[in-house]
Short mmCIF file of C-alpha atoms and ligand atoms in Angstrom, two decimals:
data_model
loop_
_atom_site.label_atom_id
_atom_site.label_comp_id
_atom_site.label_asym_id
_atom_site.label_seq_id
_atom_site.Cartn_x
_atom_site.Cartn_y
_atom_site.Cartn_z
CA MET A 1 33.93 21.49 8.97
CA LYS A 2 34.69 22.19 5.31
CA ILE A 3 37.88 20.77 4.07
CA VAL A 4 39.97 20.90 1.13
CA LEU A 5 43.03 18.45 0.91
CA LEU A 6 45.41 20.23 -1.76
CA GLY A 7 48.31 18.38 -3.42
CA ALA A 8 49.70 17.00 -6.35
CA PRO A 9 49.01 14.26 -7.82
CA GLY A 10 50.23 11.07 -5.87
CA ALA A 11 50.73 13.33 -2.62
CA GLY A 12 48.75 10.69 -0.87
CA LYS A 13 45.29 13.31 -0.58
CA GLY A 14 43.37 9.68 -1.57
CA THR A 15 44.99 8.03 1.11
CA VAL A 16 44.81 10.58 3.82
CA ALA A 17 41.04 11.39 3.12
CA THR A 18 39.92 7.36 2.87
CA ARG A 19 41.07 7.59 6.64
CA LEU A 20 39.56 10.09 7.46
CA ARG A 21 36.21 8.82 5.95
CA ASP A 22 36.72 5.73 7.61
CA GLU A 23 37.86 7.37 11.68
CA MET A 24 36.18 10.37 12.02
CA SER A 25 32.67 9.64 9.88
CA VAL A 26 33.44 12.80 7.30
CA PRO A 27 32.35 12.25 3.72
CA HIS A 28 34.95 11.95 1.26
CA ILE A 29 34.60 13.50 -2.24
CA SER A 30 36.79 13.18 -4.42
CA THR A 31 36.28 14.34 -7.75
CA GLY A 32 38.88 11.87 -9.71
CA GLU A 33 37.34 9.36 -8.40
CA ILE A 34 33.60 10.40 -9.14
CA PHE A 35 35.00 10.49 -13.01
CA ARG A 36 36.44 6.83 -12.80
CA GLU A 37 33.48 5.27 -10.99
CA ALA A 38 31.43 6.97 -14.28
CA ILE A 39 34.06 5.52 -16.83
CA ASN A 40 33.75 1.99 -15.63
CA ASN A 41 30.03 2.37 -15.29
CA LYS A 42 30.05 3.60 -18.81
CA THR A 43 27.76 6.44 -18.38
CA GLU A 44 27.32 9.43 -20.41
CA LEU A 45 29.75 11.49 -18.09
CA GLY A 46 31.85 8.42 -18.42
CA ASN A 47 32.35 9.21 -21.61
CA LYS A 48 32.42 12.48 -21.72
CA VAL A 49 35.43 12.08 -19.66
CA SER A 50 37.25 8.84 -20.17
CA GLU A 51 39.79 10.47 -22.59
CA ILE A 52 40.69 13.70 -20.54
CA LEU A 53 41.79 11.19 -17.32
CA ALA A 54 43.46 9.01 -20.05
CA ARG A 55 45.91 11.72 -20.65
CA GLY A 56 46.05 13.10 -17.86
CA GLU A 57 44.49 16.43 -18.77
CA LEU A 58 41.68 18.67 -16.68
CA VAL A 59 37.88 17.85 -17.30
CA PRO A 60 36.22 21.20 -17.84
CA ASP A 61 35.42 24.11 -15.04
CA SER A 62 31.82 24.30 -15.40
CA LEU A 63 30.51 20.26 -15.26
CA THR A 64 33.00 20.04 -12.77
CA ILE A 65 32.08 22.53 -10.12
CA ALA A 66 28.52 21.21 -11.14
CA LEU A 67 28.92 18.18 -10.25
CA VAL A 68 30.67 18.97 -6.99
CA LYS A 69 27.95 21.18 -6.07
CA GLU A 70 25.40 18.30 -6.72
CA ARG A 71 27.36 15.90 -4.12
CA THR A 72 27.03 18.47 -1.55
CA GLN A 73 23.96 18.63 -1.44
CA ASN A 74 23.30 15.43 -0.15
CA SER A 75 22.17 15.47 3.13
CA ASP A 76 25.45 13.86 4.76
CA CYS A 77 27.13 16.96 3.62
CA ASP A 78 25.13 18.87 6.53
CA LYS A 79 28.00 19.33 8.68
CA GLY A 80 30.63 19.63 6.94
CA TYR A 81 32.90 17.26 3.96
CA ILE A 82 36.54 16.90 3.29
CA LEU A 83 37.58 18.38 -0.87
CA ASP A 84 39.87 15.76 -2.56
CA GLY A 85 41.14 16.74 -6.24
CA PHE A 86 38.87 20.05 -5.93
CA PRO A 87 39.00 23.06 -6.58
CA ARG A 88 42.13 22.24 -8.83
CA THR A 89 41.50 25.25 -10.97
CA MET A 90 41.69 29.45 -10.08
CA VAL A 91 38.13 29.41 -12.09
CA GLN A 92 36.85 26.31 -9.49
CA ALA A 93 38.30 28.00 -6.35
CA GLU A 94 37.17 30.94 -6.91
CA GLU A 95 33.93 29.80 -7.83
CA TRP A 96 33.37 27.04 -4.99
CA GLU A 97 34.47 30.26 -2.65
CA LYS A 98 31.19 31.64 -3.80
CA ILE A 99 29.25 29.08 -3.71
CA ASP A 100 30.36 27.07 0.02
CA SER A 101 33.35 28.74 1.38
CA VAL A 102 35.94 26.02 2.59
CA ASP A 103 37.29 26.39 6.24
CA LYS A 104 40.37 25.34 5.94
CA VAL A 105 42.54 23.87 2.97
CA ILE A 106 45.95 21.79 3.70
CA SER A 107 48.44 21.69 1.28
CA LEU A 108 50.37 17.69 1.13
CA ASP A 109 53.70 19.14 -0.05
CA VAL A 110 55.85 16.09 -1.16
CA SER A 111 58.91 16.67 -3.67
CA VAL A 112 58.68 15.71 -7.69
CA ASP A 113 60.43 12.42 -6.78
CA GLU A 114 58.91 11.19 -4.24
CA VAL A 115 55.57 11.70 -6.02
CA LYS A 116 56.87 10.02 -8.77
CA ARG A 117 58.02 7.19 -6.56
CA ARG A 118 54.74 6.92 -5.07
CA LEU A 119 52.53 6.65 -8.50
CA MET A 120 54.58 4.06 -10.55
CA GLY A 121 54.63 1.68 -6.95
CA ARG A 122 50.41 2.53 -6.88
CA ARG A 123 47.86 -0.26 -6.77
CA VAL A 124 44.35 -0.03 -6.71
CA CYS A 125 41.56 -2.03 -6.11
CA PRO A 126 38.96 -1.70 -8.92
CA LYS A 127 36.03 -3.30 -6.75
CA CYS A 128 36.54 -1.85 -3.04
CA LYS A 129 39.14 1.40 -4.34
CA ALA A 130 41.86 0.47 -1.46
CA THR A 131 45.06 1.90 -2.22
CA TYR A 132 48.50 0.36 -2.11
CA HIS A 133 51.90 0.69 -2.82
CA VAL A 134 54.39 -2.12 -4.10
CA GLU A 135 57.08 -1.07 -1.96
CA PHE A 136 55.55 1.54 0.83
CA GLN A 137 51.78 -0.02 1.68
CA PRO A 138 52.18 -3.20 -0.08
CA PRO A 139 49.10 -5.58 0.61
CA LYS A 140 49.61 -8.80 2.78
CA ILE A 141 49.09 -11.17 -0.20
CA ASN A 142 50.78 -10.68 -3.62
CA ASN A 143 48.39 -7.95 -5.72
CA THR A 144 45.79 -8.70 -3.72
CA CYS A 145 43.03 -6.68 -2.24
CA ASN A 146 43.53 -7.21 1.52
CA LEU A 147 40.01 -6.34 2.54
CA CYS A 148 38.27 -7.54 -0.45
CA SER A 149 40.55 -10.30 -2.50
CA THR A 150 40.02 -9.16 -5.94
CA SER A 151 43.09 -8.78 -7.49
CA LEU A 152 44.66 -5.33 -7.90
CA GLU A 153 45.18 -3.12 -11.04
CA ILE A 154 47.61 0.05 -12.32
CA ARG A 155 45.43 3.08 -12.87
CA PRO A 156 45.47 3.91 -15.80
CA ASP A 157 46.61 7.99 -15.27
CA ASP A 158 49.72 5.63 -13.59
CA ARG A 159 51.61 5.37 -17.04
CA GLU A 160 55.25 7.52 -17.23
CA ASP A 161 53.54 10.39 -20.16
CA ALA A 162 50.55 10.56 -17.84
CA ILE A 163 52.37 11.52 -14.50
CA GLU A 164 54.34 13.75 -16.58
CA LYS A 165 51.35 15.46 -18.08
CA ARG A 166 49.29 15.37 -14.95
CA LEU A 167 52.42 16.67 -13.31
CA GLU A 168 52.52 19.65 -15.07
CA VAL A 169 48.91 20.55 -14.87
CA TYR A 170 49.50 21.03 -11.59
CA SER A 171 51.91 23.00 -11.61
CA SER A 172 51.00 25.22 -14.36
CA GLN A 173 46.97 25.04 -13.11
CA THR A 174 47.02 24.04 -9.73
CA SER A 175 50.13 25.15 -7.69
CA VAL A 176 48.73 28.64 -7.59
CA LEU A 177 45.88 28.06 -5.65
CA LEU A 178 48.54 27.56 -2.66
CA ASP A 179 48.95 31.75 -2.82
CA PHE A 180 44.96 31.89 -3.47
CA TYR A 181 43.82 30.38 -0.14
CA SER A 182 47.14 31.84 1.81
CA LYS A 183 45.99 35.43 0.99
CA ILE A 184 42.62 34.68 2.38
CA ASN A 185 44.55 33.06 5.30
CA LYS A 186 42.62 29.60 4.72
CA LEU A 187 45.83 27.64 3.59
CA ILE A 188 47.82 25.05 6.25
CA THR A 189 51.09 23.33 4.78
CA ILE A 190 52.33 20.33 6.02
CA PRO A 191 55.16 18.16 5.23
CA ALA A 192 53.83 14.89 3.63
CA ASP A 193 57.43 12.74 2.57
CA ARG A 194 57.27 11.05 5.92
CA LYS A 195 55.25 8.21 6.63
CA PRO A 196 51.39 7.51 6.20
CA GLU A 197 50.83 7.67 9.79
CA GLU A 198 52.50 11.21 10.70
CA VAL A 199 51.31 12.37 7.67
CA TYR A 200 47.52 11.54 9.08
CA GLN A 201 48.13 12.71 12.49
CA SER A 202 49.23 16.08 11.28
CA VAL A 203 46.30 15.95 9.48
CA VAL A 204 43.57 15.16 12.64
CA SER A 205 45.45 17.86 14.69
CA ILE A 206 44.55 20.35 12.13
CA ILE A 207 41.45 19.76 12.01
CA SER A 208 40.98 19.29 15.87
CA LYS A 209 42.04 22.63 16.47
P1 AP5 B 1 42.44 12.55 -8.81
O1 AP5 B 1 42.14 11.12 -8.70
O2 AP5 B 1 42.04 13.30 -7.79
O3 AP5 B 1 44.34 12.33 -9.08
P2 AP5 B 1 45.33 13.18 -8.58
O4 AP5 B 1 45.08 14.03 -7.65
O5 AP5 B 1 46.63 12.93 -9.81
O6 AP5 B 1 45.59 12.19 -7.31
P3 AP5 B 1 46.04 10.84 -7.12
O7 AP5 B 1 44.40 10.40 -7.00
O8 AP5 B 1 46.55 10.47 -7.99
O9 AP5 B 1 46.75 11.05 -5.49
P4 AP5 B 1 46.66 11.25 -4.05
O10 AP5 B 1 47.00 12.34 -3.99
O11 AP5 B 1 45.29 10.64 -3.63
O12 AP5 B 1 47.88 9.74 -3.53
P5 AP5 B 1 47.05 8.82 -3.21
O13 AP5 B 1 46.54 8.59 -2.08
O14 AP5 B 1 45.97 8.08 -4.23
O15 AP5 B 1 41.94 12.99 -10.21
C1 AP5 B 1 42.39 12.26 -11.64
C2 AP5 B 1 42.22 12.48 -12.51
O16 AP5 B 1 40.22 13.39 -12.78
C3 AP5 B 1 42.60 14.14 -12.92
O17 AP5 B 1 43.94 13.99 -13.70
C4 AP5 B 1 41.90 14.78 -13.84
O18 AP5 B 1 41.77 14.24 -15.27
C5 AP5 B 1 40.16 14.47 -13.42
N1 AP5 B 1 40.44 15.68 -12.49
C6 AP5 B 1 39.92 15.22 -11.03
N2 AP5 B 1 39.37 16.18 -10.24
C7 AP5 B 1 39.28 17.31 -10.74
C8 AP5 B 1 39.18 18.66 -11.06
N3 AP5 B 1 39.04 19.62 -9.61
N4 AP5 B 1 38.88 19.40 -11.97
C9 AP5 B 1 39.51 18.44 -13.14
N5 AP5 B 1 39.67 17.68 -13.57
C10 AP5 B 1 39.84 16.81 -12.55
O19 AP5 B 1 48.68 8.69 -3.23
C11 AP5 B 1 49.48 7.56 -4.03
C12 AP5 B 1 50.22 6.65 -3.65
O20 AP5 B 1 51.40 6.84 -2.87
C13 AP5 B 1 49.36 5.25 -3.13
O21 AP5 B 1 49.74 3.86 -4.17
C14 AP5 B 1 49.62 5.30 -1.86
O22 AP5 B 1 49.81 3.87 -0.86
C15 AP5 B 1 50.94 5.67 -1.30
N6 AP5 B 1 51.57 6.90 -0.42
C16 AP5 B 1 50.88 7.33 0.34
N7 AP5 B 1 50.90 8.41 1.26
C17 AP5 B 1 52.09 7.93 1.32
C18 AP5 B 1 53.01 8.39 2.27
N8 AP5 B 1 53.23 9.42 3.19
N9 AP5 B 1 54.50 7.83 2.36
C19 AP5 B 1 54.73 6.94 1.32
N10 AP5 B 1 53.60 6.86 0.36
C20 AP5 B 1 52.08 7.26 0.70
#
């Protein structure tokens, strides 16, 4: 099954997708993670997109679509995948429907105040990419990854000005996808202002239907 997880920055898309990947063996394709990896590895792609991400703006559609197309051609995607952070513009959504039409789009609906709280408190492991929250999902040992004991970091785009920009971009360019997918009967919206476990179980029950 081909699933898209849609939602504002900080809505919890990565948290849900990582668990689906681990527990249901579904490939998790996060465009944000692909870009961050390229930036860390100082590749040509990384150099191209690093300032765009730091500002909280969007990477050009053609580049992003080509990357996802290439990634989904891997054999691990033969039975489906979870897209997290893509599509994110009307161009991406319309184009992707032509390239590899998805089955379901699950929108995680969270209030703006809550996403701000989540982003301001997020901590990530630079090594294994595990995600924590200082209040809602704290690591067992202060600022240390439970899985690999690496010191946790704050994502460069979780600064207050970049968060504001990302929310503005979501509202002007991504939220229109709710209408697009609703009109083609693919959208399922779930309230995601709830505990991670409850949100995860709702997503699993939608996927299993
Ligand atoms: P991307 O990495 O996709 O960032 P995003 O969409 O802004 O989403 P986030 O990763 O910030 O949040 P999330 O929803 O995954 O939340 P998380 O699970 O971490 O993109 C980054 C950048 O890359 C973009 O700004 C853009 O520049 C570029 N880019 C990416 N895709 C692109 C595209 N398609 N086109 C163009 N450019 C693109 O959770 C957040 C926090 O909340 C965590 O601390 C977590 O522990 C906590 N949390 C999660 N769930 C809950 C819960 N239920 N209750 C309490 N806390 C929770």
